[in-house]
Short mmCIF file of C-alpha atoms in Angstrom, two decimals:
data_model
loop_
_atom_site.label_atom_id
_atom_site.label_comp_id
_atom_site.label_asym_id
_atom_site.label_seq_id
_atom_site.Cartn_x
_atom_site.Cartn_y
_atom_site.Cartn_z
CA MET A 1 -8.90 -50.34 45.96
CA ASP A 2 -10.29 -52.45 43.14
CA ILE A 3 -10.36 -51.02 39.65
CA LYS A 4 -13.00 -51.81 37.09
CA LYS A 5 -13.14 -50.69 33.47
CA LYS A 6 -16.32 -48.75 32.82
CA LYS A 7 -17.57 -48.07 29.34
CA ILE A 8 -19.05 -44.70 28.41
CA SER A 9 -21.41 -43.84 25.62
CA PHE A 10 -21.59 -40.63 23.60
CA ASN A 11 -25.00 -39.26 22.70
CA TYR A 12 -26.74 -36.12 21.61
CA ILE A 13 -29.86 -34.99 23.44
CA THR A 14 -32.28 -33.90 20.75
CA PHE A 15 -35.89 -32.92 20.19
CA ASP A 16 -38.32 -35.37 18.68
CA TYR A 17 -39.91 -32.48 16.82
CA ASN A 18 -39.91 -28.68 16.69
CA SER A 19 -36.16 -28.59 16.86
CA ASP A 20 -36.19 -25.40 14.79
CA ILE A 21 -38.27 -23.58 17.36
CA TYR A 22 -36.55 -24.49 20.59
CA ASP A 23 -32.92 -24.32 21.65
CA ILE A 24 -31.84 -27.72 22.95
CA THR A 25 -29.11 -26.36 25.23
CA GLU A 26 -31.46 -23.85 26.90
CA GLU A 27 -34.25 -26.38 27.42
CA VAL A 28 -32.02 -29.13 28.84
CA GLN A 29 -30.34 -26.71 31.22
CA LYS A 30 -33.68 -25.33 32.31
CA ILE A 31 -35.18 -28.73 33.12
CA LEU A 32 -32.06 -30.00 34.88
CA GLU A 33 -31.80 -26.84 36.99
CA PHE A 34 -35.48 -27.14 37.88
CA ALA A 35 -35.10 -30.77 38.94
CA ALA A 36 -31.95 -30.06 40.94
CA GLU A 37 -33.64 -27.31 42.93
CA LEU A 38 -36.51 -29.52 44.07
CA GLU A 39 -36.56 -31.23 47.45
CA ARG A 40 -34.80 -34.57 47.35
CA LYS A 41 -37.95 -36.66 47.52
CA ASP A 42 -39.55 -34.60 44.77
CA ARG A 43 -36.69 -35.51 42.44
CA LYS A 44 -37.76 -39.12 42.36
CA LEU A 45 -39.19 -40.73 39.24
CA ASP A 46 -40.74 -44.19 38.93
CA LEU A 47 -39.30 -45.63 35.74
CA SER A 48 -41.27 -48.86 35.86
CA ILE A 49 -43.28 -50.92 38.32
CA ASP A 50 -40.14 -52.02 40.11
CA LYS A 51 -37.50 -49.39 39.33
CA PHE A 52 -37.13 -45.78 40.33
CA CYS A 53 -34.43 -43.17 40.14
CA ILE A 54 -33.49 -39.82 41.61
CA LEU A 55 -31.20 -37.02 40.54
CA ASP A 56 -28.75 -37.22 43.44
CA SER A 57 -26.44 -34.34 42.54
CA SER A 58 -25.96 -31.76 39.86
CA GLU A 59 -22.94 -29.52 39.46
CA THR A 60 -22.20 -26.97 36.77
CA ILE A 61 -18.58 -26.51 35.68
CA ASN A 62 -17.42 -23.65 33.42
CA GLU A 63 -21.02 -22.78 32.55
CA ASN A 64 -21.18 -25.35 29.80
CA ILE A 65 -20.73 -28.67 31.59
CA ASN A 66 -23.25 -30.30 33.92
CA GLN A 67 -21.99 -33.14 36.10
CA LEU A 68 -24.91 -35.32 37.15
CA ILE A 69 -25.11 -38.32 39.42
CA PHE A 70 -28.29 -40.35 39.35
CA LYS A 71 -29.14 -43.04 41.85
CA SER A 72 -31.55 -45.76 40.91
CA ALA A 73 -32.78 -48.92 42.56
CA LYS A 74 -34.96 -51.92 41.83
CA HIS A 75 -37.48 -52.61 44.56
CA SER A 76 -40.15 -55.20 45.27
CA TYR A 77 -37.67 -58.01 45.56
CA ARG A 78 -36.32 -59.18 48.90
CA ALA A 79 -35.44 -62.81 48.47
CA PRO A 80 -33.37 -64.29 51.33
CA LEU A 81 -29.63 -63.78 51.22
CA LEU A 82 -27.37 -66.75 50.42
CA ASP A 83 -23.83 -66.65 51.84
CA ARG A 84 -21.04 -67.71 49.48
CA GLN A 85 -18.80 -68.91 52.34
CA THR A 86 -21.22 -70.77 54.58
CA ILE A 87 -24.00 -71.49 52.06
CA ASN A 88 -26.41 -70.37 54.76
CA GLU A 89 -29.53 -68.41 54.02
CA ARG A 90 -30.81 -65.54 56.08
CA ASP A 91 -33.71 -63.19 55.87
CA ASN A 92 -33.16 -60.11 53.76
CA PRO A 93 -33.20 -57.06 56.09
CA LYS A 94 -34.38 -54.65 53.39
CA THR A 95 -38.04 -53.79 52.94
CA LEU A 96 -39.95 -54.37 49.70
CA SER A 97 -39.75 -50.69 48.82
CA GLU A 98 -35.96 -50.72 49.08
CA GLY A 99 -33.36 -51.78 46.54
CA GLU A 100 -29.58 -51.65 46.15
CA THR A 101 -28.46 -48.20 45.02
CA LYS A 102 -27.01 -48.07 41.58
CA LYS A 103 -25.09 -44.89 40.84
CA THR A 104 -24.84 -43.71 37.25
CA HIS A 105 -22.66 -40.80 36.19
CA PHE A 106 -23.57 -38.42 33.39
CA ILE A 107 -22.08 -35.33 31.90
CA VAL A 108 -24.00 -32.93 29.69
CA LYS A 109 -21.83 -30.62 27.68
CA TYR A 110 -23.28 -27.68 25.80
CA LYS A 111 -21.31 -26.76 22.74
CA ASP A 112 -22.10 -25.13 19.39
CA GLY A 113 -25.82 -25.44 19.94
CA ASP A 114 -25.62 -29.13 20.84
CA ALA A 115 -26.26 -30.90 24.10
CA LEU A 116 -23.76 -33.73 24.25
CA LEU A 117 -24.43 -36.47 26.77
CA LEU A 118 -21.64 -38.66 28.08
CA ALA A 119 -23.16 -41.54 29.98
CA GLU A 120 -21.65 -44.27 32.11
CA LYS A 121 -22.79 -47.63 30.78
CA HIS A 122 -23.95 -49.37 33.86
CA ARG A 123 -25.99 -52.55 33.87
CA GLY A 124 -28.79 -52.05 36.34
CA GLY A 125 -28.09 -48.32 36.51
CA LEU A 126 -29.77 -45.59 34.55
CA ALA A 127 -29.78 -46.10 30.80
CA VAL A 128 -29.71 -43.14 28.43
CA LEU A 129 -33.32 -43.85 27.48
CA GLU A 130 -34.30 -43.64 31.16
CA PHE A 131 -32.35 -40.38 31.50
CA ILE A 132 -34.41 -38.98 28.63
CA MET A 133 -37.59 -40.26 30.31
CA TYR A 134 -36.51 -38.35 33.42
CA LEU A 135 -36.03 -35.15 31.41
CA ASN A 136 -39.42 -35.51 29.72
CA SER A 137 -41.14 -36.21 33.00
CA PHE A 138 -39.66 -33.20 34.75
CA LYS A 139 -40.38 -31.06 31.75
CA ILE A 140 -44.07 -31.86 32.31
CA LEU A 141 -43.69 -31.02 36.00
CA PHE A 142 -42.00 -27.75 35.06
CA GLU A 143 -44.93 -26.90 32.81
CA THR A 144 -47.42 -27.64 35.55
CA THR A 145 -45.47 -25.68 38.16
CA HIS A 146 -44.88 -22.64 36.00
CA GLY A 147 -48.13 -22.68 34.06
CA GLU A 148 -46.24 -22.83 30.77
CA GLU A 149 -46.36 -25.21 27.85
CA PHE A 150 -43.57 -26.32 25.55
CA ASP A 151 -44.34 -28.21 22.39
CA TYR A 152 -41.41 -30.58 22.23
CA LYS A 153 -40.26 -33.90 23.55
CA PHE A 154 -36.71 -34.86 24.39
CA SER A 155 -35.06 -37.67 22.52
CA TYR A 156 -31.51 -38.78 21.88
CA GLU A 157 -29.12 -40.03 19.23
CA THR A 158 -26.33 -42.42 20.02
CA ILE A 159 -23.03 -41.50 18.47
CA ILE A 160 -21.28 -44.45 16.97
CA LYS A 161 -17.57 -43.95 17.02
CA ASP A 162 -16.12 -47.26 15.97
CA ASN A 163 -16.04 -48.83 12.54
CA ILE A 164 -17.81 -45.90 11.00
CA ASP A 165 -17.44 -47.31 7.50
CA GLU A 166 -19.00 -50.61 8.52
CA GLU A 167 -21.76 -48.90 10.47
CA LEU A 168 -22.56 -46.64 7.53
CA GLU A 169 -22.82 -49.70 5.32
CA LYS A 170 -25.30 -51.27 7.76
CA MET A 171 -27.47 -48.16 8.00
CA SER A 172 -30.85 -48.65 6.36
CA ARG A 173 -31.23 -44.98 5.59
CA VAL A 174 -29.09 -41.84 5.73
CA GLN A 175 -31.19 -38.75 6.30
CA SER A 176 -28.59 -36.03 6.47
CA THR A 177 -24.88 -35.43 6.32
CA LEU A 178 -23.25 -32.43 7.93
CA ILE A 179 -19.78 -31.59 6.67
CA TYR A 180 -17.74 -29.30 8.87
CA VAL A 181 -15.29 -27.48 6.64
CA ASP A 182 -12.38 -25.36 7.75
CA LYS A 183 -13.25 -21.66 7.48
CA GLN A 184 -10.03 -21.27 5.50
CA LEU A 185 -12.25 -22.18 2.58
CA LEU A 186 -13.20 -18.51 2.60
CA GLY A 187 -9.85 -16.82 2.40
CA GLY A 188 -6.20 -17.01 1.48
CA ASN A 189 -3.23 -17.45 3.79
CA ALA A 190 -2.80 -13.74 4.66
CA LEU A 191 -6.49 -13.35 5.46
CA ASN A 192 -6.44 -16.40 7.74
CA PHE A 193 -3.25 -15.17 9.41
CA SER A 194 -4.89 -11.81 10.13
CA GLU A 195 -7.81 -13.59 11.86
CA ARG A 196 -10.17 -10.98 10.49
CA LEU A 197 -12.84 -13.64 10.13
CA GLU A 198 -12.76 -14.69 13.79
CA THR A 199 -16.40 -13.74 14.09
CA VAL A 200 -17.27 -16.39 11.55
CA GLN A 201 -17.81 -19.63 13.42
CA GLU A 202 -14.98 -22.06 13.62
CA SER A 203 -16.26 -24.30 10.87
CA ILE A 204 -18.51 -23.78 7.95
CA ILE A 205 -21.21 -26.43 7.97
CA ILE A 206 -22.50 -27.86 4.72
CA ASP A 207 -25.80 -29.61 5.33
CA ILE A 208 -26.84 -32.24 2.79
CA ARG A 209 -30.29 -33.65 3.38
CA ALA A 210 -32.17 -36.43 1.72
CA SER A 211 -35.60 -35.67 0.32
CA ARG A 212 -38.54 -37.29 2.05
CA ALA A 213 -38.23 -41.06 2.30
CA GLU A 214 -35.03 -41.00 0.25
CA SER A 215 -31.54 -41.90 1.40
CA ILE A 216 -28.24 -40.22 0.64
CA LYS A 217 -26.17 -43.21 1.68
CA GLU A 218 -23.99 -43.19 -1.44
CA THR A 219 -23.27 -39.47 -1.01
CA ALA A 220 -22.36 -40.08 2.62
CA LYS A 221 -20.04 -42.94 1.65
CA GLU A 222 -18.24 -40.75 -0.90
CA LEU A 223 -17.85 -37.93 1.61
CA LEU A 224 -16.56 -40.31 4.27
CA ALA A 225 -14.03 -41.70 1.78
CA LYS A 226 -12.87 -38.14 1.09
CA PHE A 227 -12.51 -37.50 4.82
CA ASN A 228 -10.62 -40.74 5.37
CA GLY A 229 -8.44 -39.85 2.40
CA GLY A 230 -7.27 -36.81 4.33
CA GLU A 231 -9.16 -34.09 2.46
CA ARG A 232 -7.53 -31.18 4.18
CA ARG A 233 -10.42 -28.83 4.44
CA VAL A 234 -12.92 -31.21 5.99
CA ASN A 235 -12.72 -31.12 9.77
CA LYS A 236 -15.41 -33.66 10.50
CA ILE A 237 -18.48 -35.32 9.08
CA ARG A 238 -21.66 -36.11 10.97
CA ILE A 239 -24.04 -38.58 9.36
CA LYS A 240 -27.55 -39.07 10.72
CA GLY A 241 -29.81 -41.89 9.81
CA LYS A 242 -31.54 -45.07 10.86
CA ASN A 243 -29.83 -48.35 11.64
CA SER A 244 -31.20 -51.78 10.86
CA THR A 245 -33.43 -51.70 13.97
CA ASP A 246 -34.88 -48.35 12.91
CA ASN A 247 -33.19 -46.45 15.72
CA ASP A 248 -31.75 -43.00 15.22
CA VAL A 249 -27.98 -43.12 15.03
CA VAL A 250 -25.30 -40.55 14.42
CA LEU A 251 -21.92 -41.40 12.97
CA ASP A 252 -19.48 -38.68 13.90
CA THR A 253 -15.87 -38.80 12.74
CA SER A 254 -14.67 -36.47 15.51
CA TYR A 255 -15.37 -39.14 18.10
CA ILE A 256 -13.21 -41.81 16.53
CA GLU A 257 -10.26 -40.98 18.72
CA LYS A 258 -12.21 -40.43 21.91
CA ARG A 259 -11.58 -43.06 24.51
CA GLU A 260 -14.65 -44.83 25.76
CA HIS A 261 -13.36 -46.58 28.85
CA ILE A 262 -12.61 -45.19 32.27
CA ASP A 263 -10.80 -47.11 34.98
CA ALA A 264 -13.13 -46.68 37.92
CA TYR A 265 -12.03 -47.16 41.51
CA LEU A 266 -14.47 -49.25 43.53
CA ASN A 267 -15.31 -48.82 47.18
CA GLU A 268 -13.89 -51.84 49.03
CA ASP A 269 -16.89 -52.18 51.34
CA THR A 270 -19.78 -51.58 48.95
CA GLY A 271 -18.27 -52.17 45.50
CA GLU A 272 -19.65 -48.80 44.37
CA VAL A 273 -17.72 -46.60 41.99
CA ASN A 274 -15.75 -43.71 43.52
CA SER A 275 -17.71 -40.80 42.10
CA THR A 276 -15.10 -38.09 42.60
CA PHE A 277 -12.47 -39.89 40.55
CA PHE A 278 -14.92 -41.17 37.95
CA MET A 279 -16.45 -37.75 37.41
CA SER A 280 -13.06 -36.10 37.04
CA GLU A 281 -12.09 -38.65 34.36
CA LEU A 282 -15.41 -38.20 32.59
CA SER A 283 -14.94 -34.43 32.75
CA LYS A 284 -11.52 -34.74 31.11
CA ILE A 285 -13.12 -36.53 28.18
CA ALA A 286 -15.88 -33.90 28.03
CA HIS A 287 -13.35 -31.04 28.10
CA SER A 288 -11.42 -32.57 25.24
CA MET A 289 -14.45 -32.25 22.98
CA MET B 1 23.04 -17.36 -19.81
CA TYR B 2 21.47 -16.39 -16.55
CA LEU B 3 17.95 -17.80 -16.44
CA GLU B 4 17.44 -18.42 -12.75
CA PHE B 5 14.57 -15.92 -12.66
CA PHE B 6 12.50 -18.67 -14.30
CA ILE B 7 12.69 -20.48 -10.95
CA LEU B 8 10.97 -17.51 -9.37
CA ILE B 9 8.31 -17.45 -12.08
CA SER B 10 7.81 -21.19 -11.59
CA ASP B 11 7.47 -20.71 -7.80
CA TYR B 12 4.81 -18.05 -8.39
CA PHE B 13 2.78 -20.43 -10.54
CA LYS B 14 3.14 -23.18 -7.92
CA THR B 15 1.29 -20.96 -5.45
CA LEU B 16 -1.62 -20.17 -7.73
CA THR B 17 -5.05 -21.30 -6.67
CA LYS B 18 -8.16 -21.34 -8.79
CA ARG B 19 -9.38 -18.09 -7.23
CA ILE B 20 -6.08 -16.32 -7.88
CA PHE B 21 -5.89 -17.69 -11.41
CA LEU B 22 -9.31 -16.24 -12.21
CA TYR B 23 -8.41 -12.90 -10.69
CA GLU B 24 -4.81 -12.44 -11.79
CA LEU B 25 -4.53 -14.34 -15.04
CA LEU B 26 -7.96 -14.74 -16.58
CA ILE B 27 -8.88 -11.05 -16.31
CA PRO B 28 -5.61 -9.92 -17.99
CA ILE B 29 -6.14 -12.55 -20.71
CA ILE B 30 -9.61 -11.11 -21.34
CA VAL B 31 -8.13 -7.58 -21.43
CA GLY B 32 -5.46 -8.76 -23.89
CA ILE B 33 -8.01 -10.41 -26.18
CA THR B 34 -10.26 -7.34 -26.01
CA THR B 35 -7.28 -5.09 -26.87
CA TYR B 36 -6.43 -7.30 -29.85
CA TYR B 37 -10.03 -7.13 -31.02
CA TYR B 38 -10.03 -3.33 -30.87
CA LEU B 39 -6.65 -3.18 -32.61
CA GLN B 40 -8.05 -5.31 -35.43
CA ASN B 41 -11.02 -2.94 -35.63
CA GLY B 42 -8.99 0.22 -36.04
CA LEU B 43 -7.87 1.41 -32.64
CA ASP B 44 -5.93 4.71 -32.94
CA PRO B 45 -2.16 3.95 -32.75
CA LYS B 46 -1.66 7.17 -30.75
CA ILE B 47 -3.61 5.57 -27.91
CA CYS B 48 -1.25 2.60 -27.98
CA LYS B 49 1.75 4.93 -27.83
CA LYS B 50 0.27 6.86 -24.92
CA PHE B 51 -0.48 3.61 -23.12
CA GLY B 52 3.11 2.49 -23.58
CA GLU B 53 4.54 5.75 -22.22
CA SER B 54 2.17 5.79 -19.21
CA SER B 55 2.95 2.16 -18.49
CA LEU B 56 6.66 2.88 -18.39
CA THR B 57 6.19 5.57 -15.75
CA LEU B 58 3.75 3.42 -13.80
CA LEU B 59 5.97 0.37 -13.84
CA GLY B 60 8.90 2.43 -12.59
CA VAL B 61 6.87 3.57 -9.59
CA LEU B 62 5.55 0.06 -8.91
CA LEU B 63 9.05 -1.36 -9.12
CA GLY B 64 10.32 1.03 -6.46
CA PHE B 65 7.32 0.34 -4.32
CA SER B 66 7.67 -3.47 -4.55
CA ILE B 67 11.36 -3.33 -3.68
CA THR B 68 10.56 -1.16 -0.65
CA ILE B 69 8.01 -3.71 0.60
CA ILE B 70 10.51 -6.53 0.13
CA THR B 71 12.98 -4.55 2.25
CA ILE B 72 10.38 -4.06 4.98
CA LEU B 73 9.46 -7.74 4.92
CA THR B 74 13.03 -8.94 5.15
CA THR B 75 14.29 -6.44 7.72
CA GLY B 76 11.17 -5.75 9.77
CA ASN B 77 11.05 -7.18 13.28
CA SER B 78 7.55 -6.29 14.36
CA LYS B 79 5.64 -9.13 16.03
CA ASN B 80 3.58 -9.96 12.95
CA LEU B 81 6.49 -9.83 10.53
CA VAL B 82 8.37 -12.26 12.75
CA LEU B 83 5.31 -14.50 13.16
CA ILE B 84 4.80 -14.96 9.41
CA ARG B 85 8.21 -16.61 9.18
CA SER B 86 6.86 -19.54 11.14
CA THR B 87 3.30 -19.60 9.80
CA GLU B 88 3.00 -22.44 7.33
CA THR B 89 0.87 -22.36 4.21
CA GLU B 90 -0.51 -25.29 2.27
CA TYR B 91 1.86 -24.74 -0.68
CA ILE B 92 4.76 -27.09 -1.15
CA ILE B 93 7.92 -26.02 -2.94
CA GLY B 94 11.04 -28.10 -2.95
CA GLY B 95 9.29 -30.83 -0.97
CA LYS B 96 8.58 -28.53 1.98
CA LYS B 97 5.63 -26.39 2.99
CA ILE B 98 6.44 -22.73 2.50
CA THR B 99 5.71 -20.12 5.14
CA LEU B 100 3.55 -17.03 4.74
CA PHE B 101 6.78 -15.00 4.64
CA ASP B 102 8.04 -17.11 1.74
CA LEU B 103 4.74 -16.67 -0.08
CA LEU B 104 4.83 -12.86 0.21
CA ILE B 105 8.47 -12.76 -0.89
CA ILE B 106 7.67 -14.96 -3.92
CA ASN B 107 4.75 -12.72 -4.94
CA PHE B 108 6.55 -9.39 -4.44
CA THR B 109 9.76 -10.59 -6.09
CA TYR B 110 7.84 -12.08 -9.00
CA SER B 111 6.11 -8.73 -9.53
CA VAL B 112 9.53 -6.98 -9.50
CA VAL B 113 10.89 -9.38 -12.14
CA ILE B 114 7.85 -8.98 -14.43
CA GLU B 115 7.96 -5.20 -14.00
CA ILE B 116 11.61 -5.18 -15.02
CA ILE B 117 10.89 -7.36 -18.07
CA LEU B 118 8.06 -5.03 -19.09
CA ILE B 119 10.25 -1.96 -18.60
CA ILE B 120 12.95 -3.49 -20.82
CA VAL B 121 10.38 -4.28 -23.51
CA LEU B 122 8.84 -0.80 -23.35
CA LEU B 123 12.28 0.87 -23.48
CA LEU B 124 13.54 -1.21 -26.38
CA TYR B 125 10.32 -1.41 -28.34
CA PRO B 126 10.48 2.11 -29.95
CA VAL B 127 14.15 1.50 -30.89
CA PHE B 128 13.26 -1.87 -32.37
CA ILE B 129 10.23 -0.90 -34.46
CA SER B 130 11.95 2.10 -36.07
CA ASN B 131 14.71 -0.15 -37.42
CA VAL B 132 12.98 -3.44 -38.18
CA GLU B 133 10.00 -4.14 -40.40
CA ILE B 134 7.46 -5.92 -38.19
CA PRO B 135 4.21 -7.29 -39.57
CA LEU B 136 1.10 -5.55 -38.25
CA LEU B 137 -0.29 -8.75 -36.81
CA VAL B 138 2.85 -9.25 -34.69
CA LYS B 139 2.57 -5.66 -33.44
CA PHE B 140 -1.05 -6.24 -32.50
CA ILE B 141 -0.26 -9.44 -30.65
CA GLY B 142 2.72 -7.82 -28.93
CA PHE B 143 0.68 -4.88 -27.74
CA SER B 144 -2.20 -7.08 -26.57
CA LEU B 145 0.29 -9.14 -24.59
CA LEU B 146 1.77 -6.00 -23.11
CA SER B 147 -1.60 -4.58 -22.05
CA GLY B 148 -2.54 -7.94 -20.51
CA LEU B 149 0.72 -8.11 -18.57
CA VAL B 150 0.35 -4.56 -17.27
CA ILE B 151 -3.12 -5.39 -15.95
CA HIS B 152 -1.70 -8.64 -14.50
CA ILE B 153 0.96 -6.67 -12.61
CA LEU B 154 -1.55 -4.12 -11.34
CA LEU B 155 -3.87 -6.85 -10.06
CA LEU B 156 -0.94 -8.70 -8.49
CA THR B 157 0.19 -5.49 -6.78
CA MET B 158 -3.33 -5.03 -5.41
CA ARG B 159 -3.29 -8.58 -4.00
CA ASN B 160 0.21 -8.21 -2.59
CA LEU B 161 -0.69 -4.94 -0.89
CA THR B 162 -3.86 -6.42 0.55
CA ASP B 163 -1.99 -9.43 1.93
CA PHE B 164 0.67 -7.13 3.38
CA TYR B 165 -2.09 -5.04 4.99
CA LEU B 166 -3.73 -8.14 6.49
CA VAL B 167 -0.40 -9.34 7.88
CA LEU B 168 0.29 -6.00 9.54
CA LEU B 169 -3.27 -5.80 10.81
CA LYS B 170 -3.26 -9.01 12.85
CA LYS B 171 -3.70 -8.30 16.54
#
């Protein structure tokens, strides 16, 4: 079996607005469950004039991990086939409404009020933006079906895990910095040993936000330097802002060590990725978070 | 001359954090300064004598109590008392991180040493002042220091007991 290195991206599914009113984990789960329960042909979404996708399978593991496989295809193109060996051409047997299936693997992990999306980077497959389009589209269908209305729109933030210092330097604006501090900040050694404060969440989060149209880039740089300098009490830092192309980005120090490549086994006949193995590897990464 | 107990006092100060400093040292310093102020403004010497006598009794009780806790800590084999011997703290003494067990022993033993020093002072003080002419200012400072140290020991005992309670309480 051939092996191919597949890159994965780390993202947060977020709300474009009204994030204080709705719970992201509840809403994502609700829409995905709704889509998964529909008849197969009702799960289809036209992404563009020549591309469509379908949620092929959805499986929930441990109540907080959704394993999703999407299949997408580009249609309206059936040029003749050219053989590499014989250099002969023959008519393409597929119809105009057909296209080669591209499988894309996703995992959504719900943790600490966040919906983390691990996505297989697959050229021709489903991009994260298209996944979000799918969610938004089926959210509208959910509203129509259930006669309800939700005032939000799904969006996403890509987590940059490499060269955080360089990426922070390139950011045009830093909107907020979340510092996750060890709860030991609260007590002494005996108190921490006794675990009396177990009900307090694992980390205390200090949220530093820029005022409207301002940037706290220098503050973020100082905090990152402290973290890199091994400041004991800081578990991680999450910096949100805009990059040079005005896209939302998140720099998260806890992802620095996370591997972003999976060795995928390919089907010898079709060249498709073996989903069982790929999903189990992706799940391992998700579990480690 | 035997002065090794200064190592213990030094170890105690190495484990002080800002919070503990405020609680265990700053408050006694404030009490000491306040006592000095009242002494300067005519505090009845009988009150000072009474305080000295009560402190002697109190320190004797605290001494016994602290030694008992040290015995329990060193000989106890309950799950938690065993666990603290391998639970590391962030304090470094002698180039190594000390355990929670070490920290409790340092604090309890330090309190025993200070209690003994105070008992010696309180026992010898009446003998000393009846035979030596001591300026009033020195007496005032001495008594202020004494009152501050007694409060320091009481606060330390409270902290030690609370830590001991939390250690025993862990499920």
